[in-house]
Short mmCIF file of the C-alpha atoms (twelve columns), coordinates in Angstrom:
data_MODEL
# 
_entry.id   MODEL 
# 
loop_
_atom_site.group_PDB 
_atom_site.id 
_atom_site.type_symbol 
_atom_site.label_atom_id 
_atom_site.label_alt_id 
_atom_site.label_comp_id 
_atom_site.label_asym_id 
_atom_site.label_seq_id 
_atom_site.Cartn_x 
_atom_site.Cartn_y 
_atom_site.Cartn_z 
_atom_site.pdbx_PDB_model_num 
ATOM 1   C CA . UNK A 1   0.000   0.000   0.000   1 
ATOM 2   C CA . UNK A 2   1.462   3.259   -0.782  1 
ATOM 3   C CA . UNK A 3   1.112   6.161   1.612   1 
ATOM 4   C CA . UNK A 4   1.189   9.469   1.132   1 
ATOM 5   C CA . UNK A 5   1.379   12.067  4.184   1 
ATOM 6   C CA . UNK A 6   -0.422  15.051  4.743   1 
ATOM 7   C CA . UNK A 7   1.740   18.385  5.069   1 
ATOM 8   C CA . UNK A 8   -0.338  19.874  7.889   1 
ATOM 9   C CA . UNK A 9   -1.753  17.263  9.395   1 
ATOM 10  C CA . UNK A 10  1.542   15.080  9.478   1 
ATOM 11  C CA . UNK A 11  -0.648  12.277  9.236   1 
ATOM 12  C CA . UNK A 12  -0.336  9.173   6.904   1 
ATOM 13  C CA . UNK A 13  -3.317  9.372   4.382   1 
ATOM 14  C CA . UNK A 14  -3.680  5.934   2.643   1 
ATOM 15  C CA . UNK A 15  -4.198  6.139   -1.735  1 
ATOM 16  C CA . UNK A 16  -5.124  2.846   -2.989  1 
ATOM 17  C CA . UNK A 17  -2.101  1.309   -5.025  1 
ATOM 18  C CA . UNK A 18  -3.275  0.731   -8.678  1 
ATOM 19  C CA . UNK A 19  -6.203  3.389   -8.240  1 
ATOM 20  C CA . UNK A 20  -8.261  3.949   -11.585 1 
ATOM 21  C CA . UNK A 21  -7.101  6.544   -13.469 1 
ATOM 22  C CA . UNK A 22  -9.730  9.748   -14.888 1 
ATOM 23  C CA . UNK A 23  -9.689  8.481   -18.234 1 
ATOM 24  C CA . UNK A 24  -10.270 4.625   -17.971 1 
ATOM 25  C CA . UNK A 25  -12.286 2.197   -19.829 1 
ATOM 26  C CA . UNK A 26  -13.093 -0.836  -18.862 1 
ATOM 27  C CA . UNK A 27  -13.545 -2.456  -22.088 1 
ATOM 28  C CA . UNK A 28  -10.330 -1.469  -23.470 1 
ATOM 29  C CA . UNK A 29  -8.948  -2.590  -19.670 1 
ATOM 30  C CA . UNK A 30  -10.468 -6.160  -19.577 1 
ATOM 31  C CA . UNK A 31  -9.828  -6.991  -22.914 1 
ATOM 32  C CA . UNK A 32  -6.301  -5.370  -23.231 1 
ATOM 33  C CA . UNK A 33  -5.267  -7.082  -19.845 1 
ATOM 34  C CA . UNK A 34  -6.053  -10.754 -21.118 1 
ATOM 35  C CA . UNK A 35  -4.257  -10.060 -24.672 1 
ATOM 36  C CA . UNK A 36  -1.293  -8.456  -22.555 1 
ATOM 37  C CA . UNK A 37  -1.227  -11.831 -20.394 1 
ATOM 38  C CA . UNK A 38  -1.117  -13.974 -23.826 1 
ATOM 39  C CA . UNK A 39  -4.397  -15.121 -23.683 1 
ATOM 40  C CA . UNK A 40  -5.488  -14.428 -27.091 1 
ATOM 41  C CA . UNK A 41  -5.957  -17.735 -28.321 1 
ATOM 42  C CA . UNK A 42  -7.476  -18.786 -24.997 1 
ATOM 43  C CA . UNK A 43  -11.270 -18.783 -25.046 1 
ATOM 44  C CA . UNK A 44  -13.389 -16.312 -23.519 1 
ATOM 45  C CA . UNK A 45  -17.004 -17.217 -24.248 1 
ATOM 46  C CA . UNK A 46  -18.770 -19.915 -25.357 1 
ATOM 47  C CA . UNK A 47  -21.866 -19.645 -27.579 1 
ATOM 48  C CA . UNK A 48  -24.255 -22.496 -29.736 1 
ATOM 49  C CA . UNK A 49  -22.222 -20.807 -32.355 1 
ATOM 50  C CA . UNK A 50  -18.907 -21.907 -31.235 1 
ATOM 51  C CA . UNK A 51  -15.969 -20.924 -28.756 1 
ATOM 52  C CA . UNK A 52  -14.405 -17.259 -29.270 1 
ATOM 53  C CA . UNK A 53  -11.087 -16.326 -27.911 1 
ATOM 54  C CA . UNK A 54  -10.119 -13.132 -26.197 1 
ATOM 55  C CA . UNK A 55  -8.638  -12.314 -29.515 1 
ATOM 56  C CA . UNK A 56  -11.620 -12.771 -31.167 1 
ATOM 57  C CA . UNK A 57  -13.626 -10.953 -29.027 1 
ATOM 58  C CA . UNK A 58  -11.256 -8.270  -28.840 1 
ATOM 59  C CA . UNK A 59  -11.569 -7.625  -32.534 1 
ATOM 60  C CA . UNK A 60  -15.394 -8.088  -32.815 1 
ATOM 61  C CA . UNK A 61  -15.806 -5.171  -30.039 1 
ATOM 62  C CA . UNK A 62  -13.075 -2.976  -31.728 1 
ATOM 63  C CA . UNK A 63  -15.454 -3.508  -34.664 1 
ATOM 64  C CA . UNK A 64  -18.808 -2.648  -32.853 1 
ATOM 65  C CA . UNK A 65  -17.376 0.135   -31.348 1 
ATOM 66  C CA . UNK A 66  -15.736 1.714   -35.042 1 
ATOM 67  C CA . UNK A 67  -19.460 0.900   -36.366 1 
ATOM 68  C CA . UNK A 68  -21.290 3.127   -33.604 1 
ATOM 69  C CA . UNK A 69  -18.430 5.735   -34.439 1 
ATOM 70  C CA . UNK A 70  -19.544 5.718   -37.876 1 
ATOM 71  C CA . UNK A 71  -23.324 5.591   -37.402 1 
ATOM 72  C CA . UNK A 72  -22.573 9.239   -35.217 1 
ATOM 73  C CA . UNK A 73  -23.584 7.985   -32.329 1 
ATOM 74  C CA . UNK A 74  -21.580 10.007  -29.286 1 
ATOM 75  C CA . UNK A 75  -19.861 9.725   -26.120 1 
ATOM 76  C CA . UNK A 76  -22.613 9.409   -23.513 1 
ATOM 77  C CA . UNK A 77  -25.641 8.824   -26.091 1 
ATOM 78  C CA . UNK A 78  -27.555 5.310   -25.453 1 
ATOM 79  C CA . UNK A 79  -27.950 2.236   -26.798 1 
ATOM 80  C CA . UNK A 80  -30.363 -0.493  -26.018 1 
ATOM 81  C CA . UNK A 81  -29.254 -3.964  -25.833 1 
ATOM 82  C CA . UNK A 82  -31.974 -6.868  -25.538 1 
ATOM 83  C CA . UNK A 83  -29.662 -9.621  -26.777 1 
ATOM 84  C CA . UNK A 84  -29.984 -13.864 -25.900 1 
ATOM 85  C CA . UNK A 85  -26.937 -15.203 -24.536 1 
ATOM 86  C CA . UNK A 86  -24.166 -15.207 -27.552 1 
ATOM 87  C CA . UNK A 87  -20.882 -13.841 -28.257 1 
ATOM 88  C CA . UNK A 88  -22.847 -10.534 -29.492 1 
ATOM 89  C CA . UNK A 89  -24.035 -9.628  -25.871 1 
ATOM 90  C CA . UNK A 90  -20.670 -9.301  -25.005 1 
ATOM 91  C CA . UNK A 91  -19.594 -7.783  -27.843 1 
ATOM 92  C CA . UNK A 92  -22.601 -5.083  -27.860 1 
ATOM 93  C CA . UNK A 93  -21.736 -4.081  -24.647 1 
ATOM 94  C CA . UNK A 94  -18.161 -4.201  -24.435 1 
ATOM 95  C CA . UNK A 95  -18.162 -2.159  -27.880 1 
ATOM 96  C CA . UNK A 96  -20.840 0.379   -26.453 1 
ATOM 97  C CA . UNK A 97  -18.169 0.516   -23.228 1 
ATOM 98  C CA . UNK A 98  -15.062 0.845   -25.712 1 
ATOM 99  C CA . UNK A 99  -17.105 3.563   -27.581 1 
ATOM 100 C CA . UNK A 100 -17.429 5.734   -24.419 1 
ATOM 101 C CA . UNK A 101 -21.859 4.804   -25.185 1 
ATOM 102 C CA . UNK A 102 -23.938 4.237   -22.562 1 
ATOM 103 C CA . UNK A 103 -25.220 0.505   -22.962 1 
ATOM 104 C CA . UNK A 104 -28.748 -0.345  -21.586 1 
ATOM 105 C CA . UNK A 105 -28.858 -3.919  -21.448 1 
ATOM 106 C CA . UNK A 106 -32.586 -5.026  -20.886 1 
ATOM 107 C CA . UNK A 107 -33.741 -8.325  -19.665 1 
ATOM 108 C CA . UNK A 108 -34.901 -10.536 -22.748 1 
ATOM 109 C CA . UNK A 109 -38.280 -11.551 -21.048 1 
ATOM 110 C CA . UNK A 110 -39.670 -8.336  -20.806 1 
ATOM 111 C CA . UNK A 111 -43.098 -7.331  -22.429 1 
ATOM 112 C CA . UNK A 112 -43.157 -5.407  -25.548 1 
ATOM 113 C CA . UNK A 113 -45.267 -1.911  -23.275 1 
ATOM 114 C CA . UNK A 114 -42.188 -2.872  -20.536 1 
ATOM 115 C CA . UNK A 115 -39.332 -2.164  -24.092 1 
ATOM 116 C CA . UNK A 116 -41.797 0.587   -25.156 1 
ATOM 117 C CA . UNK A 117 -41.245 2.273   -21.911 1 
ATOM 118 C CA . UNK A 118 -37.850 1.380   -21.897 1 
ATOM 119 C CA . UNK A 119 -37.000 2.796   -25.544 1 
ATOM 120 C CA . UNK A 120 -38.700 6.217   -24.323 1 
ATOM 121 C CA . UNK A 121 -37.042 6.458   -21.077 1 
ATOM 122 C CA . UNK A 122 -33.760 5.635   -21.912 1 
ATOM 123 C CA . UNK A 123 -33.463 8.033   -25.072 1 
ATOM 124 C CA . UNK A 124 -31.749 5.124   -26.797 1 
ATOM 125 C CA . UNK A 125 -30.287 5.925   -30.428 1 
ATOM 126 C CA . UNK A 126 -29.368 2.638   -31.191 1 
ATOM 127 C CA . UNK A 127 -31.220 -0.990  -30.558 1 
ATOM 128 C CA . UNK A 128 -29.420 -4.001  -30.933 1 
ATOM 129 C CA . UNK A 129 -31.497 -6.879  -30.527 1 
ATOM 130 C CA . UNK A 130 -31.961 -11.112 -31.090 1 
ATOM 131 C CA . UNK A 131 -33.418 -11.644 -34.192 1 
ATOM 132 C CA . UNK A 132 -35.940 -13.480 -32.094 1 
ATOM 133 C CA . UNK A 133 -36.528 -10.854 -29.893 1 
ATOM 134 C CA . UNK A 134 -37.343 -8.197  -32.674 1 
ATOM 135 C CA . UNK A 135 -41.070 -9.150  -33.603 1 
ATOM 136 C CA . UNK A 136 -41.149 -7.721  -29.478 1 
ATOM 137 C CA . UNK A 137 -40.114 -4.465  -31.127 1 
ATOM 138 C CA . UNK A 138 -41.329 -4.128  -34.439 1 
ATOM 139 C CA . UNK A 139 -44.214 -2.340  -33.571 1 
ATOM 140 C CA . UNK A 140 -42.440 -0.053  -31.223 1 
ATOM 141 C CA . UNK A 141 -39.444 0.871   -33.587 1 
ATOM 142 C CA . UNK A 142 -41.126 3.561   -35.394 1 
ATOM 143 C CA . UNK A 143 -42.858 4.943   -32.529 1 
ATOM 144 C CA . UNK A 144 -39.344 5.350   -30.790 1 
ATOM 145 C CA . UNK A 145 -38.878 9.026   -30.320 1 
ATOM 146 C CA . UNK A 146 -34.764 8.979   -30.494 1 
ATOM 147 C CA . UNK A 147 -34.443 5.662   -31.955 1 
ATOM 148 C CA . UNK A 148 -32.264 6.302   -35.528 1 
ATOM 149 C CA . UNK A 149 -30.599 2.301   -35.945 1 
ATOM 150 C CA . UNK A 150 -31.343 -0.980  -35.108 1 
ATOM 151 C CA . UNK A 151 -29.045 -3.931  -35.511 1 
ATOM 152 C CA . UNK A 152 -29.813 -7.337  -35.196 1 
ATOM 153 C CA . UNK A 153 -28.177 -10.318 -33.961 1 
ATOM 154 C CA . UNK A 154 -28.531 -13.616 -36.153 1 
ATOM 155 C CA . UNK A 155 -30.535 -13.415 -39.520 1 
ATOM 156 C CA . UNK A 156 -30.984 -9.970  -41.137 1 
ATOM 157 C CA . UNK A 157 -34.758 -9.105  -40.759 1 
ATOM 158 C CA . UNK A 158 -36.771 -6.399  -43.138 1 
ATOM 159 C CA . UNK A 159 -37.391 -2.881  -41.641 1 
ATOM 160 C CA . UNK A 160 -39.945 -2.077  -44.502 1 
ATOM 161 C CA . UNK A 161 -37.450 -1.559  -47.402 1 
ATOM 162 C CA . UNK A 162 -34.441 -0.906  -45.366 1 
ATOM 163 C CA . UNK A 163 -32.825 -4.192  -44.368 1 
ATOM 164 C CA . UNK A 164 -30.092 -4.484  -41.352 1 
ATOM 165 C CA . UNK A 165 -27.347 -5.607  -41.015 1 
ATOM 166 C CA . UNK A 166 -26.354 -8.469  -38.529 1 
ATOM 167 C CA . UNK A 167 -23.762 -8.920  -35.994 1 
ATOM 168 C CA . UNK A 168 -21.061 -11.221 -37.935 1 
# 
């Protein structure tokens, strides 16, 4: 523990060793940390789909975070996240961390008034969502205030005539 003392008071006043510094993301943290420690071709999540290493995953949020870049979305704006359990949950919101975006990950059993409500309050720009899940928002999508892009996990589903794009 490193101490550091206290002109007037002349009294030790403890600083945690390894504090967090102003500018740190966790995303760039957890991921960097495990590549640092050679675990790139080490897995780091397990999906139907197949095993992905921290390497992997590492890339795929780089990615994700570059796309929400390019879509404009800003430091501090919102996305939504009602994803099943895959490699894309963590790489939504690990990308949405990297990005410096506020991720709102909702539970996946939630009612479709319980994702209106959620949409509204949350001011989300972006959804990213199951491709089974979205029939629970497809009603709600145009209806969505601040809603601009939705991108959906598994097969690519029709948004009238615009199509998106799913999480490779």
């Amino acid at each position: 523990m490193t101490v550091a003392v206290d002109a007037k008071a002349e009294a030790p006043v403890p600083t945690a060793v390894g504090a967090i510094p102003r500018n740190y993301n966790f995303a760039a943290d957890i991921l960097d940390r495990n590549l640092k420690a050679g675990r790139a071709d080490q897995p780091a999540f397990i999906d139907p789909r197949g095993t992905w290493t921290y390497g992997q995953l590492a890339d795929r949020v780089a990615r994700f975070a570059a796309s929400l870049r390019a879509l404009g979305v800003q430091r501090e704006e919102r996305v939504l996240i009602a994803l099943l359990d895959t490699i894309d949950w963590p790489t939504a919101f690990l990308g949405c961390l990297k990005a410096g975006v506020v991720a709102v990950p909702v539970n996946t059993l939630m009612t479709e008034d319980d994702y209106r409500f959620m949409l509204a309050d949350s001011r989300a720009r972006v959804l990213v969502v199951s491709d089974t899940l979205y029939p629970r928002f497809q009603k709600l999508i145009g209806a969505a205030a601040d809603l601009e892009h939705v991108v959906v996990s598994g097969e690519a589903v029709a948004l009238g005539s615009v199509w998106t794009l799913a999480l490779a």
